[in-house]
CSV table of C-alpha atoms in Angstrom, one decimal:
chain,number,residue,atom,x,y,z
Q,1,MET,CA,0.0,0.0,0.0
Q,2,ALA,CA,1.3,3.5,-0.8
Q,3,VAL,CA,0.3,6.5,1.2
Q,4,THR,CA,0.6,9.5,-1.1
Q,5,LYS,CA,0.9,13.2,-0.3
Q,6,ILE,CA,1.5,16.2,-2.5
Q,7,LEU,CA,3.2,19.4,-1.2
Q,8,PRO,CA,3.2,22.7,-3.2
Q,9,ARG,CA,6.4,24.7,-3.0
Q,10,SER,CA,6.7,28.4,-3.6
Q,11,GLY,CA,10.5,28.4,-3.3
Q,12,GLY,CA,13.5,26.2,-2.7
Q,13,LEU,CA,13.5,24.4,-6.1
Q,14,GLN,CA,17.2,23.7,-6.0
Q,15,GLN,CA,17.0,22.4,-2.4
Q,16,ALA,CA,14.1,20.2,-3.2
Q,17,ILE,CA,16.0,18.6,-6.1
Q,18,ASP,CA,19.1,18.1,-4.0
Q,19,TYR,CA,17.0,16.5,-1.3
Q,20,VAL,CA,15.4,14.0,-3.7
Q,21,LEU,CA,18.7,13.0,-5.4
Q,22,ASN,CA,20.7,12.8,-2.2
Q,23,GLY,CA,23.2,9.9,-2.7
Q,24,ASP,CA,23.1,9.0,1.0
Q,25,LYS,CA,19.4,8.2,0.8
Q,26,THR,CA,19.2,6.8,-2.7
Q,27,ASP,CA,22.0,4.1,-2.6
Q,28,ASP,CA,24.6,6.4,-4.2
Q,29,CYS,CA,22.0,7.7,-6.7
Q,30,ILE,CA,21.3,4.3,-8.1
Q,31,LEU,CA,17.7,4.7,-7.1
Q,32,THR,CA,17.1,7.9,-9.0
Q,33,ALA,CA,15.5,8.8,-12.3
Q,34,HIS,CA,15.0,11.9,-14.5
Q,35,PHE,CA,12.2,12.9,-16.9
Q,36,ASN,CA,12.5,15.7,-19.5
Q,37,CYS,CA,15.7,17.0,-17.9
Q,38,ASP,CA,19.3,15.9,-17.7
Q,39,PRO,CA,21.3,14.9,-14.7
Q,40,GLY,CA,23.2,17.9,-13.3
Q,41,ARG,CA,21.1,20.3,-15.3
Q,42,GLU,CA,17.7,19.8,-13.6
Q,43,TYR,CA,17.4,23.2,-12.0
Q,44,ARG,CA,18.7,25.2,-15.0
Q,45,GLN,CA,16.3,23.4,-17.3
Q,46,MET,CA,13.3,23.9,-15.1
Q,47,MET,CA,14.0,27.6,-14.7
Q,48,GLN,CA,14.6,28.0,-18.4
Q,49,THR,CA,11.1,26.6,-19.0
Q,50,LYS,CA,9.7,29.2,-16.6
Q,51,TRP,CA,11.6,32.1,-18.3
Q,52,GLU,CA,10.5,31.0,-21.7
Q,53,THR,CA,6.8,30.8,-20.7
Q,54,HIS,CA,7.0,33.9,-18.5
Q,55,ARG,CA,5.8,31.9,-15.5
Q,56,THR,CA,8.5,32.5,-13.0
Q,57,ASP,CA,6.2,33.6,-10.1
Q,58,GLY,CA,3.9,31.7,-7.8
Q,59,ARG,CA,4.4,28.0,-7.3
Q,60,GLN,CA,7.9,26.9,-8.2
Q,61,CYS,CA,7.4,23.1,-8.0
Q,62,TYR,CA,5.4,20.3,-6.4
Q,63,HIS,CA,6.7,17.5,-4.2
Q,64,ILE,CA,4.9,14.1,-4.2
Q,65,ILE,CA,5.8,11.4,-1.6
Q,66,GLN,CA,4.8,7.7,-1.9
Q,67,SER,CA,5.4,5.8,1.4
Q,68,PHE,CA,5.1,2.0,1.5
Q,69,ARG,CA,4.4,-0.4,4.3
Q,70,PRO,CA,7.6,-1.7,5.8
Q,71,GLY,CA,8.7,-5.1,4.3
Q,72,GLU,CA,6.0,-4.9,1.5
Q,73,ILE,CA,8.2,-3.6,-1.4
Q,74,THR,CA,11.7,-3.6,-2.7
Q,75,PRO,CA,13.5,-0.4,-3.5
Q,76,GLU,CA,13.7,-1.3,-7.2
Q,77,LEU,CA,9.9,-1.9,-7.4
Q,78,ALA,CA,9.2,1.4,-5.5
Q,79,LEU,CA,11.3,3.3,-8.1
Q,80,GLU,CA,9.5,1.5,-11.0
Q,81,ILE,CA,6.1,2.4,-9.6
Q,82,ALA,CA,7.2,6.1,-9.3
Q,83,LYS,CA,8.5,6.1,-12.9
Q,84,GLU,CA,5.2,4.7,-14.1
Q,85,PHE,CA,3.3,7.3,-12.1
Q,86,VAL,CA,5.3,10.1,-13.7
Q,87,ARG,CA,4.9,8.8,-17.2
Q,88,GLU,CA,1.1,8.7,-16.8
Q,89,HIS,CA,0.3,11.7,-14.6
Q,90,LEU,CA,3.1,14.1,-15.4
Q,91,ASP,CA,3.5,14.0,-19.2
Q,92,GLY,CA,5.5,17.0,-20.4
Q,93,PHE,CA,6.7,18.0,-16.9
Q,94,GLU,CA,10.3,18.1,-15.9
Q,95,ALA,CA,10.7,15.8,-13.0
Q,96,VAL,CA,13.3,14.0,-10.8
Q,97,ILE,CA,12.7,10.9,-8.7
Q,98,GLY,CA,14.5,9.5,-5.7
Q,99,THR,CA,13.6,6.3,-3.8
Q,100,HIS,CA,14.9,6.7,-0.3
Q,101,VAL,CA,16.1,3.7,1.7
Q,102,ASP,CA,17.6,5.5,4.7
Q,103,ARG,CA,14.6,4.7,6.9
Q,104,HIS,CA,12.9,1.4,7.9
Q,105,HIS,CA,10.1,2.2,5.4
Q,106,ILE,CA,10.9,2.7,1.7
Q,107,HIS,CA,9.5,5.8,0.1
Q,108,SER,CA,9.8,7.6,-3.2
Q,109,HIS,CA,10.1,11.4,-3.7
Q,110,ILE,CA,9.0,13.1,-6.9
Q,111,VAL,CA,9.8,16.8,-7.5
Q,112,PHE,CA,8.5,18.3,-10.7
Q,113,ASN,CA,8.4,21.8,-12.3
Q,114,SER,CA,5.2,23.7,-11.8
Q,115,VAL,CA,5.2,24.6,-15.5
Q,116,ASN,CA,4.7,22.1,-18.3
Q,117,ALA,CA,7.6,22.2,-20.7
Q,118,ASP,CA,5.3,21.2,-23.7
Q,119,THR,CA,2.2,23.3,-23.1
Q,120,GLY,CA,3.5,26.1,-20.9
Q,121,GLU,CA,0.6,25.6,-18.6
Q,122,LYS,CA,0.9,25.5,-14.8
Q,123,TYR,CA,0.0,22.4,-12.8
Q,124,HIS,CA,-3.0,22.7,-10.5
Q,125,SER,CA,-3.8,20.4,-7.7
Q,126,THR,CA,-7.1,20.3,-5.9
Q,127,GLN,CA,-8.6,17.8,-3.4
Q,128,GLN,CA,-10.7,16.3,-6.1
Q,129,SER,CA,-7.8,15.9,-8.5
Q,130,TYR,CA,-5.8,14.4,-5.7
Q,131,TYR,CA,-8.3,11.5,-5.1
Q,132,GLN,CA,-9.2,11.1,-8.8
Q,133,GLN,CA,-5.6,11.3,-10.2
Q,134,ILE,CA,-2.8,11.1,-7.8
Q,135,ARG,CA,-4.3,8.7,-5.3
Q,136,GLY,CA,-6.3,6.9,-8.0
Q,137,ILE,CA,-3.2,6.2,-10.2
Q,138,SER,CA,-1.0,5.3,-7.3
Q,139,ASP,CA,-3.6,2.7,-6.0
Q,140,ARG,CA,-4.0,1.2,-9.5
Q,141,LEU,CA,-0.3,0.8,-9.9
Q,142,CYS,CA,0.0,-0.8,-6.5
Q,143,ARG,CA,-2.7,-3.3,-7.4
Q,144,GLU,CA,-1.1,-4.1,-10.8
Q,145,HIS,CA,2.1,-4.9,-8.9
Q,146,GLY,CA,0.4,-7.1,-6.3
Q,147,LEU,CA,0.5,-4.6,-3.4
Q,148,SER,CA,-2.3,-3.7,-1.0
Q,149,VAL,CA,-4.3,-0.5,-1.3
Q,150,ILE,CA,-6.6,1.5,0.9
Q,151,MET,CA,-10.0,-0.1,0.2
Q,152,ALA,CA,-13.1,1.9,-0.7
Q,153,GLY,CA,-15.1,2.8,2.4
Q,154,GLU,CA,-11.9,3.4,4.5
Q,155,SER,CA,-11.3,6.9,5.7
Q,156,ALA,CA,-9.8,9.0,2.8
Q,157,LYS,CA,-8.8,11.9,5.1
Q,158,ALA,CA,-5.2,12.5,5.9
Q,159,ILE,CA,-3.5,10.9,8.9
Q,160,SER,CA,0.0,11.3,10.2
Q,161,TYR,CA,2.6,8.9,9.0
Q,162,VAL,CA,3.3,7.7,12.6
Q,163,GLU,CA,-0.4,6.9,13.0
Q,164,TRP,CA,-0.5,5.1,9.6
Q,165,LEU,CA,2.6,3.2,10.5
Q,166,ARG,CA,1.2,2.1,13.8
Q,167,ARG,CA,-2.0,1.0,12.1
Q,168,SER,CA,-0.1,-1.0,9.5
Q,169,LYS,CA,1.6,-2.9,12.3
Q,170,GLY,CA,-1.7,-3.5,14.1
Q,171,GLN,CA,-0.7,-1.3,17.0
Q,172,PRO,CA,-3.3,0.9,18.7
Q,173,THR,CA,-3.1,4.7,17.9
Q,174,PHE,CA,-4.3,7.5,20.2
Q,175,ARG,CA,-7.1,8.3,17.7
Q,176,SER,CA,-8.4,4.7,17.8
Q,177,MET,CA,-8.1,4.6,21.6
Q,178,LEU,CA,-9.9,7.9,21.9
Q,179,GLU,CA,-12.8,6.7,19.6
Q,180,ALA,CA,-13.0,3.5,21.6
Q,181,ASP,CA,-13.3,5.4,24.8
Q,182,LEU,CA,-15.8,7.8,23.3
Q,183,ARG,CA,-18.0,4.8,22.3
Q,184,ALA,CA,-17.7,3.2,25.7
Q,185,ALA,CA,-18.7,6.5,27.4
Q,186,ILE,CA,-21.7,6.9,25.0
Q,187,GLN,CA,-22.9,3.4,25.9
Q,188,ASP,CA,-22.7,3.9,29.6
Q,189,ALA,CA,-23.9,7.6,29.9
Q,190,ASN,CA,-27.3,8.6,30.9
Q,191,ASP,CA,-27.1,12.1,29.4
Q,192,LEU,CA,-24.5,14.5,27.9
Q,193,GLY,CA,-23.3,15.7,31.4
Q,194,HIS,CA,-22.8,12.1,32.5
Q,195,PHE,CA,-20.9,11.4,29.3
Q,196,PHE,CA,-18.5,14.3,30.0
Q,197,LEU,CA,-18.1,13.0,33.6
Q,198,LEU,CA,-17.2,9.5,32.3
Q,199,MET,CA,-14.6,10.9,29.8
Q,200,GLU,CA,-13.0,12.9,32.6
Q,201,HIS,CA,-12.8,9.8,34.8
Q,202,MET,CA,-11.0,8.0,31.9
Q,203,GLY,CA,-8.3,10.7,32.2
Q,204,TYR,CA,-9.4,13.1,29.5
Q,205,GLU,CA,-9.5,16.9,29.5
Q,206,ILE,CA,-12.3,18.3,27.5
Q,207,ARG,CA,-12.4,21.5,25.4
Q,208,HIS,CA,-16.0,22.9,24.8
Q,209,GLY,CA,-16.8,25.1,21.9
Q,210,ASP,CA,-17.9,24.8,18.2
Q,211,ARG,CA,-16.1,21.4,18.3
Q,212,LEU,CA,-15.5,19.1,21.2
Q,213,GLY,CA,-11.8,18.5,21.9
Q,214,PHE,CA,-10.3,15.7,24.0
Q,215,ARG,CA,-6.8,15.1,25.2
Q,216,LEU,CA,-5.3,12.9,27.9
Q,217,ARG,CA,-3.7,14.7,30.9
Q,218,GLY,CA,-0.2,15.4,30.0
Q,219,GLN,CA,-0.7,15.6,26.2
Q,220,GLU,CA,0.1,18.9,24.5
Q,221,ARG,CA,-2.7,18.9,21.8
Q,222,PHE,CA,-6.4,18.4,21.7
Q,223,GLN,CA,-7.9,15.9,19.2
Q,224,TYR,CA,-11.2,16.9,17.6
Q,225,PRO,CA,-12.8,13.6,16.5
Q,226,GLY,CA,-16.0,15.3,15.3
Q,227,ARG,CA,-14.2,16.6,12.3
Q,228,ARG,CA,-13.9,13.1,10.9
Q,229,ASN,CA,-17.1,11.5,12.3
Q,230,THR,CA,-20.2,13.5,13.1
Q,231,LEU,CA,-21.0,10.8,15.8
Q,232,PHE,CA,-18.5,12.5,18.0
Q,233,THR,CA,-20.0,16.0,17.7
Q,234,GLU,CA,-22.0,17.3,20.6
Q,235,ASN,CA,-25.3,16.7,18.8
Q,236,GLY,CA,-24.1,13.3,17.5
Q,237,ILE,CA,-23.2,12.2,21.1
Q,238,ARG,CA,-26.5,13.4,22.5
Q,239,ALA,CA,-28.4,11.4,19.8
Q,240,ALA,CA,-26.3,8.3,20.3
Q,241,ILE,CA,-26.9,8.4,24.1
Q,242,GLN,CA,-30.6,8.4,23.5
Q,243,GLY,CA,-30.3,4.8,22.2
Q,244,ASN,CA,-29.4,5.1,18.6
Q,245,LEU,CA,-25.7,4.3,18.6
Q,246,ALA,CA,-26.0,0.9,16.8
Q,247,GLU,CA,-28.2,2.4,14.0
Q,248,ILE,CA,-25.9,5.4,13.6
Q,249,GLU,CA,-22.8,3.2,13.4
Q,250,ALA,CA,-24.5,0.9,10.9
Q,251,GLY,CA,-25.4,3.9,8.7
Q,252,SER,CA,-29.2,3.2,8.8
Q,253,ARG,CA,-29.8,6.4,10.8
Q,254,PRO,CA,-28.3,9.9,10.4
Q,255,THR,CA,-26.4,11.3,13.3
Q,256,VAL,CA,-28.8,14.2,13.8
Q,257,LEU,CA,-32.3,14.0,12.5
Q,258,SER,CA,-33.4,17.2,10.8
Q,259,ARG,CA,-37.1,17.8,11.6
Q,260,PRO,CA,-38.5,20.8,9.9
Q,261,LYS,CA,-40.9,22.9,11.9
Q,262,TYR,CA,-44.6,22.3,11.4
Q,263,ARG,CA,-46.0,25.0,9.1
Q,264,PRO,CA,-49.8,25.3,8.7
Q,265,TYR,CA,-51.0,26.2,5.2
Q,266,LEU,CA,-51.1,29.9,4.6
Q,267,ALA,CA,-52.1,31.8,1.5
Q,268,HIS,CA,-49.2,33.3,-0.3
Q,269,PRO,CA,-48.5,36.6,1.5
Q,270,LYS,CA,-47.8,39.9,-0.1
Q,271,TYR,CA,-44.3,40.7,1.1
Q,272,THR,CA,-43.1,44.2,2.1
Q,273,GLY,CA,-39.8,45.8,3.3
Q,274,PHE,CA,-36.8,43.4,3.6
Q,275,LEU,CA,-38.9,40.4,2.6
Q,276,ALA,CA,-40.0,42.0,-0.7
Q,277,LEU,CA,-36.4,43.1,-1.4
Q,278,TYR,CA,-35.2,39.5,-0.9
Q,279,VAL,CA,-37.9,38.1,-3.1
Q,280,HIS,CA,-37.1,40.5,-5.9
Q,281,TYR,CA,-33.4,39.9,-5.6
Q,282,LEU,CA,-33.7,36.1,-5.5
Q,283,TYR,CA,-35.9,36.3,-8.6
Q,284,LEU,CA,-33.3,38.4,-10.3
Q,285,LEU,CA,-30.4,36.0,-9.4
Q,286,GLY,CA,-32.6,33.0,-10.5
Q,287,LYS,CA,-33.1,34.6,-13.9
Q,288,ILE,CA,-29.3,35.5,-14.2
Q,289,GLY,CA,-28.4,31.9,-13.2
Q,290,GLN,CA,-30.6,30.7,-16.1
Q,291,ARG,CA,-28.9,33.1,-18.4
Q,292,GLN,CA,-32.2,34.8,-19.3
Q,293,TYR,CA,-30.9,38.3,-18.5
Q,294,PRO,CA,-29.0,40.5,-18.4
Q,295,PRO,CA,-27.1,39.7,-21.6
Q,296,ARG,CA,-23.8,40.4,-20.0
Q,297,MET,CA,-23.1,39.0,-16.5
Q,298,THR,CA,-20.6,41.0,-14.5
Q,299,PRO,CA,-18.2,39.3,-12.2
Q,300,HIS,CA,-20.0,40.8,-9.2
Q,301,LEU,CA,-23.4,39.2,-10.3
Q,302,ARG,CA,-21.7,35.9,-11.1
Q,303,GLN,CA,-20.5,35.8,-7.4
Q,304,GLU,CA,-23.9,36.8,-6.2
Q,305,VAL,CA,-25.5,33.9,-8.1
Q,306,MET,CA,-23.0,31.6,-6.3
Q,307,ARG,CA,-24.4,32.9,-3.0
Q,308,PHE,CA,-28.1,32.1,-3.9
Q,309,GLU,CA,-28.6,29.5,-1.2
Q,310,GLN,CA,-27.1,31.9,1.4
Q,311,TYR,CA,-29.6,34.6,0.5
Q,312,GLN,CA,-32.4,32.0,0.6
Q,313,ALA,CA,-31.4,31.1,4.2
Q,314,GLN,CA,-31.4,34.9,5.1
Q,315,PHE,CA,-34.9,35.3,3.5
Q,316,ALA,CA,-36.1,32.3,5.6
Q,317,PHE,CA,-34.6,33.8,8.8
Q,318,LEU,CA,-36.4,37.1,8.1
Q,319,ARG,CA,-39.7,35.4,7.5
Q,320,GLU,CA,-39.6,33.1,10.5
Q,321,ASN,CA,-38.8,36.0,12.8
Q,322,ASP,CA,-41.2,38.4,11.1
Q,323,ILE,CA,-38.6,41.0,10.4
Q,324,THR,CA,-39.7,43.4,7.7
Q,325,THR,CA,-38.5,46.9,8.5
Q,326,PRO,CA,-35.3,48.4,10.0
Q,327,ALA,CA,-37.3,48.9,13.2
Q,328,ASP,CA,-38.2,45.2,13.3
Q,329,MET,CA,-34.5,44.4,12.8
Q,330,ALA,CA,-33.4,46.7,15.6
Q,331,ALA,CA,-36.0,45.3,18.0
Q,332,PHE,CA,-35.0,41.7,17.1
Q,333,GLU,CA,-31.3,42.5,17.6
Q,334,GLN,CA,-32.1,44.1,21.0
Q,335,ARG,CA,-34.1,41.1,22.2
Q,336,THR,CA,-31.4,38.8,21.0
Q,337,GLU,CA,-28.6,40.7,22.7
Q,338,GLU,CA,-30.6,40.7,25.9
Q,339,THR,CA,-31.1,37.0,25.7
Q,340,LEU,CA,-27.5,36.5,24.9
Q,341,ALA,CA,-26.5,38.6,27.9
Q,342,LYS,CA,-28.7,36.5,30.2
Q,343,LEU,CA,-27.3,33.2,28.9
Q,344,ILE,CA,-23.7,34.5,29.3
Q,345,LYS,CA,-24.6,35.6,32.9
Q,346,GLN,CA,-26.0,32.1,33.7
Q,347,ARG,CA,-22.9,30.5,32.2
Q,348,THR,CA,-20.7,32.7,34.4
Q,349,ILE,CA,-22.5,31.7,37.5
Q,350,LEU,CA,-22.2,28.0,36.6
Q,351,ASN,CA,-18.5,28.4,35.8
Q,352,VAL,CA,-18.0,30.1,39.2
Q,353,ARG,CA,-19.8,27.1,40.9
Q,354,LYS,CA,-17.6,24.7,38.8
Q,355,LYS,CA,-14.4,26.6,39.7
Q,356,LYS,CA,-15.2,26.4,43.4
Q,357,ARG,CA,-15.6,22.7,43.1
Q,358,GLN,CA,-12.9,22.2,40.5
Q,359,LYS,CA,-10.3,20.7,42.8
Q,360,LEU,CA,-12.9,18.2,44.0
Q,361,TYR,CA,-14.0,17.4,40.5
Q,362,THR,CA,-10.4,16.8,39.4
Q,363,ALA,CA,-9.8,14.6,42.4
Q,364,LEU,CA,-13.0,12.6,41.5
Q,365,ALA,CA,-11.7,12.1,38.0
Q,366,ASP,CA,-8.2,11.2,39.3
Q,367,VAL,CA,-9.5,8.5,41.6
Q,368,GLU,CA,-11.3,6.8,38.7
Q,369,ALA,CA,-8.5,7.3,36.1
Q,370,LEU,CA,-5.6,6.3,38.4
Q,371,ALA,CA,-7.3,3.3,40.1
Q,372,PRO,CA,-5.5,0.8,37.7
Q,373,SER,CA,-2.2,2.5,38.5
Q,374,LYS,CA,-2.9,2.1,42.2
Q,375,ALA,CA,-3.6,-1.6,41.7
Q,376,LEU,CA,-0.3,-2.1,39.8
Q,377,TYR,CA,1.7,-0.2,42.4
Q,378,GLU,CA,0.2,-2.5,45.2
Q,379,GLU,CA,1.2,-5.5,43.1
Q,380,GLY,CA,4.8,-4.3,43.2
Q,381,LEU,CA,5.2,-2.8,39.7
Q,382,THR,CA,7.9,-0.1,39.7
Q,383,GLY,CA,7.4,3.3,37.9
Q,384,MET,CA,3.9,3.7,39.3
Q,385,GLU,CA,5.0,5.8,42.3
Q,386,ALA,CA,3.9,9.2,41.0
Q,387,GLU,CA,0.5,7.9,39.9
Q,388,PHE,CA,-0.1,6.2,43.3
Q,389,GLU,CA,0.8,9.4,45.1
Q,390,ARG,CA,-1.7,11.5,43.0
Q,391,TYR,CA,-4.3,8.8,43.7
Q,392,MET,CA,-3.8,9.0,47.4
Q,393,GLU,CA,-3.8,12.8,47.4
Q,394,ALA,CA,-7.1,12.7,45.5
Q,395,VAL,CA,-8.7,10.3,47.9
Q,396,ALA,CA,-7.6,12.4,50.9
Q,397,LEU,CA,-9.0,15.6,49.4
Q,398,LEU,CA,-12.4,13.9,48.7
Q,399,GLU,CA,-12.5,12.4,52.2
Q,400,SER,CA,-11.7,15.8,53.8
Q,401,SER,CA,-14.3,17.7,51.8
Q,402,GLY,CA,-17.2,16.0,53.7
Q,403,VAL,CA,-19.2,15.7,50.5
Q,404,PRO,CA,-20.4,12.2,49.7
Q,405,ARG,CA,-18.8,11.0,46.5
Q,406,ASN,CA,-22.0,9.9,44.8
Q,407,ARG,CA,-23.6,13.4,45.5
Q,408,LEU,CA,-20.5,15.0,44.1
Q,409,THR,CA,-20.6,12.9,41.0
Q,410,GLU,CA,-24.3,13.8,40.4
Q,411,GLU,CA,-23.6,17.5,41.0
Q,412,LYS,CA,-20.7,17.5,38.5
Q,413,ALA,CA,-22.7,15.7,35.8
Q,414,GLU,CA,-25.6,18.2,36.2
Q,415,ILE,CA,-23.3,21.2,35.9
Q,416,TYR,CA,-21.6,19.8,32.8
Q,417,GLU,CA,-25.0,19.1,31.2
Q,418,GLN,CA,-26.2,22.7,32.0
Q,419,LEU,CA,-23.0,24.2,30.6
Q,420,ALA,CA,-23.3,22.2,27.4
Q,421,GLU,CA,-26.9,23.4,27.0
Q,422,LEU,CA,-26.0,27.0,27.7
Q,423,ASN,CA,-23.1,26.9,25.2
Q,424,ARG,CA,-25.4,25.6,22.5
Q,425,GLU,CA,-28.0,28.3,23.2
Q,426,ILE,CA,-25.3,31.0,23.2
Q,427,ARG,CA,-24.0,29.8,19.8
Q,428,THR,CA,-27.5,29.9,18.5
Q,429,GLU,CA,-28.1,33.5,19.6
Q,430,ARG,CA,-24.7,34.6,18.3
Q,431,GLN,CA,-25.5,33.1,15.0
Q,432,LYS,CA,-28.8,35.1,14.9
Q,433,LEU,CA,-26.9,38.3,15.5
Q,434,LYS,CA,-24.4,37.4,12.8
Q,435,LEU,CA,-27.3,36.9,10.3
Q,436,CYS,CA,-28.7,40.3,11.3
Q,437,HIS,CA,-25.4,42.0,10.6
Q,438,GLU,CA,-25.0,40.2,7.2
Q,439,ILE,CA,-28.5,41.1,6.1
Q,440,GLN,CA,-28.0,44.8,7.0
Q,441,ASN,CA,-24.7,44.9,5.1
Q,442,GLN,CA,-26.3,43.1,2.1
Q,443,VAL,CA,-29.5,45.2,1.7
Q,444,PRO,CA,-27.7,48.3,0.1
Q,445,VAL,CA,-25.9,46.0,-2.3
Q,446,MET,CA,-29.1,44.3,-3.3
Q,447,GLU,CA,-30.9,47.6,-3.9
Q,448,GLN,CA,-28.0,48.8,-6.0
Q,449,ASP,CA,-27.8,45.6,-8.1
Q,450,ILE,CA,-31.6,45.7,-8.7
Q,451,GLN,CA,-31.4,49.3,-9.8
Q,452,ARG,CA,-28.5,48.8,-12.2
Q,453,THR,CA,-30.0,45.6,-13.7
Q,454,GLU,CA,-33.3,47.3,-14.3
Q,455,GLU,CA,-31.6,50.4,-15.8
Q,456,HIS,CA,-29.6,48.1,-18.1
Q,457,GLN,CA,-32.8,46.2,-19.1
Q,458,LYS,CA,-34.5,49.6,-19.9
Q,459,GLU,CA,-31.6,50.7,-22.1
Q,460,VAL,CA,-31.7,47.4,-23.9
Q,461,ARG,CA,-35.5,47.7,-24.6
Q,462,GLU,CA,-35.1,51.3,-25.7
Q,463,HIS,CA,-32.3,50.3,-28.1
Q,464,GLU,CA,-34.4,47.5,-29.6
Q,465,HIS,CA,-37.3,49.9,-30.0
Q,466,ARG,CA,-35.2,52.5,-31.9
Q,467,ARG,CA,-34.0,49.7,-34.2
Q,468,ARG,CA,-37.5,48.8,-35.1
């Protein structure tokens, strides 16, 4: 299996070539190859191509890396696969290849000019072209040579090489352990607050916000598993706790069910104010998108058509909240700001309560998380002294507090649940204010666009009338 990665470079072309062709890494340059350029003249020829095509700025080169599973491939075959890849994907580009054998895993480096020597066009790499071309070609070449590939259905998102290497050896990674612990906590939790409590007792610190972050105590960085799997977002966890984990994991049920609000039938209203403006503007953008008018679409209007769905959402927001006039908008903003202030005040009070109890909450988590270390220490295992000491300090603190441990656990879960709910409500209110500001900024632009388009249409009609 080859894990592929492409890196755009805006400078350092000579250094990149030197690195790829390094004799210490390529068995005295035996495991190297050149395409459309000569050994020793690679940099000069690539720069000559840029000068001749007047494309010396921007991206200077691209660097592709193919990393293979240890023990799966020979250096010669890795070099041959890299050559076949260049012939198929980089026709006309000046490229150098070096298969490096200085590590325990064999990997090939390909550095190629950003400008095609035959067509003078620059190379462009997107996420779509990566999966359809670079990854697709690499996987096919691996299959043709009897190597394993990443099967369809597996995660296509990037992982670190260390994690990929550990996976290939069947070793657990932090990400896999975190996801296993998240699933275990979801299965055992009664509600979201209880879930956070269980995760803390497993030794995790939690970062709340737009995304939930988790890290074990002592780690530097938080992991955000919700980026890869919506099951591990706050809404996904809440839905799974309610008894839907098996269906969500099997793919037979979405993570979050979207239930539209019930709307009784109403006759089509006659819109006024902001609503009338949005109806007019959406109609205009719809006609422009269908190329019905105006005859010449300006770059500005082309961008506006691309934002059609955004304006539809703003129109729905105005209609749902009965905002028609600037006075309505100002009143809505005032109510929202008052609601937001109350929610933030409630959150501050909860955070103060949490801070007063934080030492006890941390001790509660330490007792649960360090219980295995305590057992190992008592069995005589060395290296557990610091963990055992922390465990005993936590027990002593809990006992001296005079608060029963079960009551403290319930209190902590309740506070965490309330904080999660308040954070969600605060994000909702802030999103409302953001929409209000976007609408107020957009209204003058809409009015101007409508006026210009109608004036242009009037000129076209008058011109046609004179021609008749």
